[in-house]
Amino acid sequence: MLTFGLLLGLLLIFKGWMYRKTVNYVMIGQRDNIRLTNKTLIQNLNEEIKGKDLSLEKLIKIADQTTTQQLKFTFGKASNNSNQVVINQQANCIGYSALFNSTMNYLIRQQGKEKMYKAKHLKGQLYFLGMNVHDFFDHPFFKDHDFNEVINHQEGTKIYIDPSVSDYLGIRRVSSK
């Protein structure tokens, strides 16, 4: 029983690292950026960032928390428009990524950091231990999976975020090659 408890504890502690080592996101396309227009969400974001010069990590955290607080995952039909999913409060991986992307790019603009950072809404496929998991499903819902790329032009680095995985597994960063 003690061994099981220790293994479970290690799994919880290292879940992000294990996920990034076993699951790889491969980009197959990019979706258009949708400009954030929801007045209530914009007002809340403005209040949160007012008078602050935020780091990229803090901007990512705000965009991720905003997305997970606003949405609940659905396998049903849902809008892909970030402004609409905020109203409906339900989204699939496309809506989650659209809202994260719109929020992240809004925050970047508000901070005047467009030359430093950029967020892209990507669609891709998931590979688990080198196997394309989409090959195992014959349903249109599992055709692809959306995630986000945040580019740090200053450092020449890219950070990959899957807001639906962040919401349900608590894993903020993912791997992409």
CSV table of C-alpha atoms in Angstrom, one decimal:
chain,number,residue,atom,x,y,z
A,1,MET,CA,0.0,0.0,0.0
A,2,LEU,CA,2.9,2.3,0.8
A,3,THR,CA,4.5,1.6,-2.6
A,4,PHE,CA,1.2,2.4,-4.3
A,5,GLY,CA,0.9,5.6,-2.4
A,6,LEU,CA,4.5,6.6,-3.3
A,7,LEU,CA,4.0,5.8,-7.0
A,8,LEU,CA,0.7,7.8,-7.1
A,9,GLY,CA,2.4,10.7,-5.4
A,10,LEU,CA,5.3,10.6,-7.9
A,11,LEU,CA,2.9,10.4,-10.8
A,12,LEU,CA,1.1,13.5,-9.5
A,13,ILE,CA,4.3,15.4,-8.9
A,14,PHE,CA,5.8,14.6,-12.3
A,15,LYS,CA,2.6,14.4,-14.4
A,16,GLY,CA,3.6,17.4,-16.6
A,17,TRP,CA,7.1,16.1,-17.2
A,18,MET,CA,5.7,12.6,-18.0
A,19,TYR,CA,3.0,14.1,-20.3
A,20,ARG,CA,5.6,16.1,-22.2
A,21,LYS,CA,7.9,13.1,-22.6
A,22,THR,CA,5.2,10.8,-23.9
A,23,VAL,CA,2.8,13.0,-25.8
A,24,ASN,CA,4.0,15.2,-28.7
A,25,TYR,CA,1.9,17.7,-30.7
A,26,VAL,CA,2.6,17.9,-34.4
A,27,MET,CA,1.3,21.0,-36.2
A,28,ILE,CA,-0.8,20.3,-39.3
A,29,GLY,CA,-2.2,23.8,-39.7
A,30,GLN,CA,-2.9,27.2,-38.2
A,31,ARG,CA,-6.3,28.8,-37.5
A,32,ASP,CA,-7.0,32.5,-37.9
A,33,ASN,CA,-6.6,34.8,-34.9
A,34,ILE,CA,-9.9,36.1,-33.6
A,35,ARG,CA,-9.7,39.6,-32.1
A,36,LEU,CA,-11.2,39.7,-28.6
A,37,THR,CA,-14.3,41.9,-28.5
A,38,ASN,CA,-16.3,40.7,-25.5
A,39,LYS,CA,-16.6,43.8,-23.4
A,40,THR,CA,-17.0,42.1,-20.0
A,41,LEU,CA,-14.0,39.9,-20.5
A,42,ILE,CA,-11.9,42.9,-21.8
A,43,GLN,CA,-12.9,44.9,-18.7
A,44,ASN,CA,-11.9,42.1,-16.4
A,45,LEU,CA,-8.6,41.7,-18.2
A,46,ASN,CA,-7.9,45.4,-18.1
A,47,GLU,CA,-8.6,45.5,-14.3
A,48,GLU,CA,-6.2,42.6,-13.8
A,49,ILE,CA,-3.3,44.1,-15.8
A,50,LYS,CA,-3.8,47.8,-15.0
A,51,GLY,CA,-0.5,49.5,-14.2
A,52,LYS,CA,1.5,46.4,-14.4
A,53,ASP,CA,4.4,45.5,-16.7
A,54,LEU,CA,4.0,41.7,-17.0
A,55,SER,CA,6.4,39.0,-18.0
A,56,LEU,CA,5.6,36.5,-20.7
A,57,GLU,CA,5.1,33.8,-18.0
A,58,LYS,CA,2.5,36.0,-16.2
A,59,LEU,CA,0.7,36.8,-19.5
A,60,ILE,CA,0.5,33.1,-20.2
A,61,LYS,CA,-0.8,32.4,-16.7
A,62,ILE,CA,-3.5,35.1,-17.0
A,63,ALA,CA,-4.6,33.9,-20.4
A,64,ASP,CA,-4.7,30.2,-19.3
A,65,GLN,CA,-6.6,31.0,-16.1
A,66,THR,CA,-9.0,33.2,-17.9
A,67,THR,CA,-9.7,30.4,-20.4
A,68,THR,CA,-10.2,27.7,-17.8
A,69,GLN,CA,-12.4,29.9,-15.6
A,70,GLN,CA,-14.6,30.9,-18.5
A,71,LEU,CA,-15.1,27.5,-20.1
A,72,LYS,CA,-16.4,24.0,-19.6
A,73,PHE,CA,-15.4,21.2,-22.0
A,74,THR,CA,-18.1,19.7,-24.3
A,75,PHE,CA,-18.0,16.9,-26.8
A,76,GLY,CA,-21.1,18.4,-28.3
A,77,LYS,CA,-21.4,21.1,-31.0
A,78,ALA,CA,-19.8,24.3,-29.9
A,79,SER,CA,-18.7,27.6,-31.4
A,80,ASN,CA,-15.1,28.1,-32.5
A,81,ASN,CA,-15.3,31.9,-32.0
A,82,SER,CA,-13.6,33.0,-28.9
A,83,ASN,CA,-16.1,35.8,-28.2
A,84,GLN,CA,-19.0,33.4,-28.6
A,85,VAL,CA,-17.6,30.6,-26.3
A,86,VAL,CA,-17.3,33.2,-23.5
A,87,ILE,CA,-21.1,33.7,-23.8
A,88,ASN,CA,-22.0,30.0,-24.1
A,89,GLN,CA,-19.3,29.0,-21.6
A,90,GLN,CA,-18.9,25.6,-23.4
A,91,ALA,CA,-16.2,24.7,-25.9
A,92,ASN,CA,-14.2,21.9,-27.4
A,93,CYS,CA,-10.5,22.0,-27.9
A,94,ILE,CA,-10.9,24.5,-30.8
A,95,GLY,CA,-12.9,26.9,-28.6
A,96,TYR,CA,-10.5,26.6,-25.7
A,97,SER,CA,-7.5,27.3,-28.0
A,98,ALA,CA,-9.4,30.2,-29.7
A,99,LEU,CA,-10.1,31.9,-26.4
A,100,PHE,CA,-6.6,31.4,-25.1
A,101,ASN,CA,-5.2,32.8,-28.3
A,102,SER,CA,-7.5,35.8,-28.4
A,103,THR,CA,-6.9,36.6,-24.7
A,104,MET,CA,-3.1,36.1,-25.0
A,105,ASN,CA,-2.9,38.4,-28.1
A,106,TYR,CA,-5.1,41.0,-26.4
A,107,LEU,CA,-2.8,41.0,-23.3
A,108,ILE,CA,0.3,41.3,-25.5
A,109,ARG,CA,-1.3,44.3,-27.3
A,110,GLN,CA,-2.3,45.9,-24.0
A,111,GLN,CA,1.2,45.6,-22.7
A,112,GLY,CA,2.7,47.0,-25.9
A,113,LYS,CA,4.8,43.9,-26.4
A,114,GLU,CA,3.7,43.0,-30.0
A,115,LYS,CA,7.4,43.1,-31.1
A,116,MET,CA,8.4,40.8,-28.3
A,117,TYR,CA,5.7,38.1,-28.2
A,118,LYS,CA,3.1,36.5,-30.4
A,119,ALA,CA,0.5,33.8,-29.9
A,120,LYS,CA,-0.7,31.5,-32.7
A,121,HIS,CA,-3.7,29.2,-32.7
A,122,LEU,CA,-2.5,25.8,-34.2
A,123,LYS,CA,-4.2,22.6,-35.1
A,124,GLY,CA,-2.3,19.4,-34.9
A,125,GLN,CA,-2.3,15.8,-34.1
A,126,LEU,CA,-1.2,14.0,-30.9
A,127,TYR,CA,1.4,11.4,-30.9
A,128,PHE,CA,1.7,9.1,-27.9
A,129,LEU,CA,5.1,7.3,-27.7
A,130,GLY,CA,5.5,8.0,-31.4
A,131,MET,CA,2.0,6.7,-32.4
A,132,ASN,CA,-0.6,9.0,-33.9
A,133,VAL,CA,-3.5,8.6,-31.5
A,134,HIS,CA,-5.9,10.0,-34.2
A,135,ASP,CA,-5.5,6.8,-36.2
A,136,PHE,CA,-7.3,4.9,-33.5
A,137,PHE,CA,-10.6,6.9,-33.8
A,138,ASP,CA,-13.1,7.0,-36.6
A,139,HIS,CA,-15.1,10.0,-35.4
A,140,PRO,CA,-14.8,13.5,-36.9
A,141,PHE,CA,-14.3,14.9,-33.4
A,142,PHE,CA,-10.9,13.2,-33.2
A,143,LYS,CA,-9.7,14.3,-36.6
A,144,ASP,CA,-7.2,16.8,-35.0
A,145,HIS,CA,-6.5,18.7,-31.9
A,146,ASP,CA,-6.0,22.4,-31.3
A,147,PHE,CA,-3.3,24.0,-29.2
A,148,ASN,CA,-1.3,27.3,-29.0
A,149,GLU,CA,2.2,28.4,-29.7
A,150,VAL,CA,3.6,31.5,-27.9
A,151,ILE,CA,6.6,32.9,-29.5
A,152,ASN,CA,9.2,34.9,-27.6
A,153,HIS,CA,11.0,36.9,-30.3
A,154,GLN,CA,13.6,38.3,-27.8
A,155,GLU,CA,14.8,34.8,-26.8
A,156,GLY,CA,14.0,33.0,-30.0
A,157,THR,CA,11.9,30.4,-28.0
A,158,LYS,CA,8.5,28.9,-28.4
A,159,ILE,CA,6.1,27.7,-25.6
A,160,TYR,CA,3.3,25.3,-26.4
A,161,ILE,CA,0.0,25.5,-24.4
A,162,ASP,CA,-3.0,23.2,-24.6
A,163,PRO,CA,-5.7,25.0,-22.6
A,164,SER,CA,-8.1,22.1,-22.6
A,165,VAL,CA,-5.4,19.8,-21.1
A,166,SER,CA,-4.5,22.6,-18.7
A,167,ASP,CA,-8.1,22.8,-17.5
A,168,TYR,CA,-8.6,19.0,-17.0
A,169,LEU,CA,-5.2,17.7,-16.2
A,170,GLY,CA,-3.5,20.8,-14.7
A,171,ILE,CA,-0.7,20.5,-17.3
A,172,ARG,CA,0.0,24.0,-18.7
A,173,ARG,CA,2.8,23.3,-21.1
A,174,VAL,CA,3.0,20.6,-23.8
A,175,SER,CA,5.7,19.4,-26.3
A,176,SER,CA,5.7,20.0,-30.0
A,177,LYS,CA,8.3,19.3,-32.6
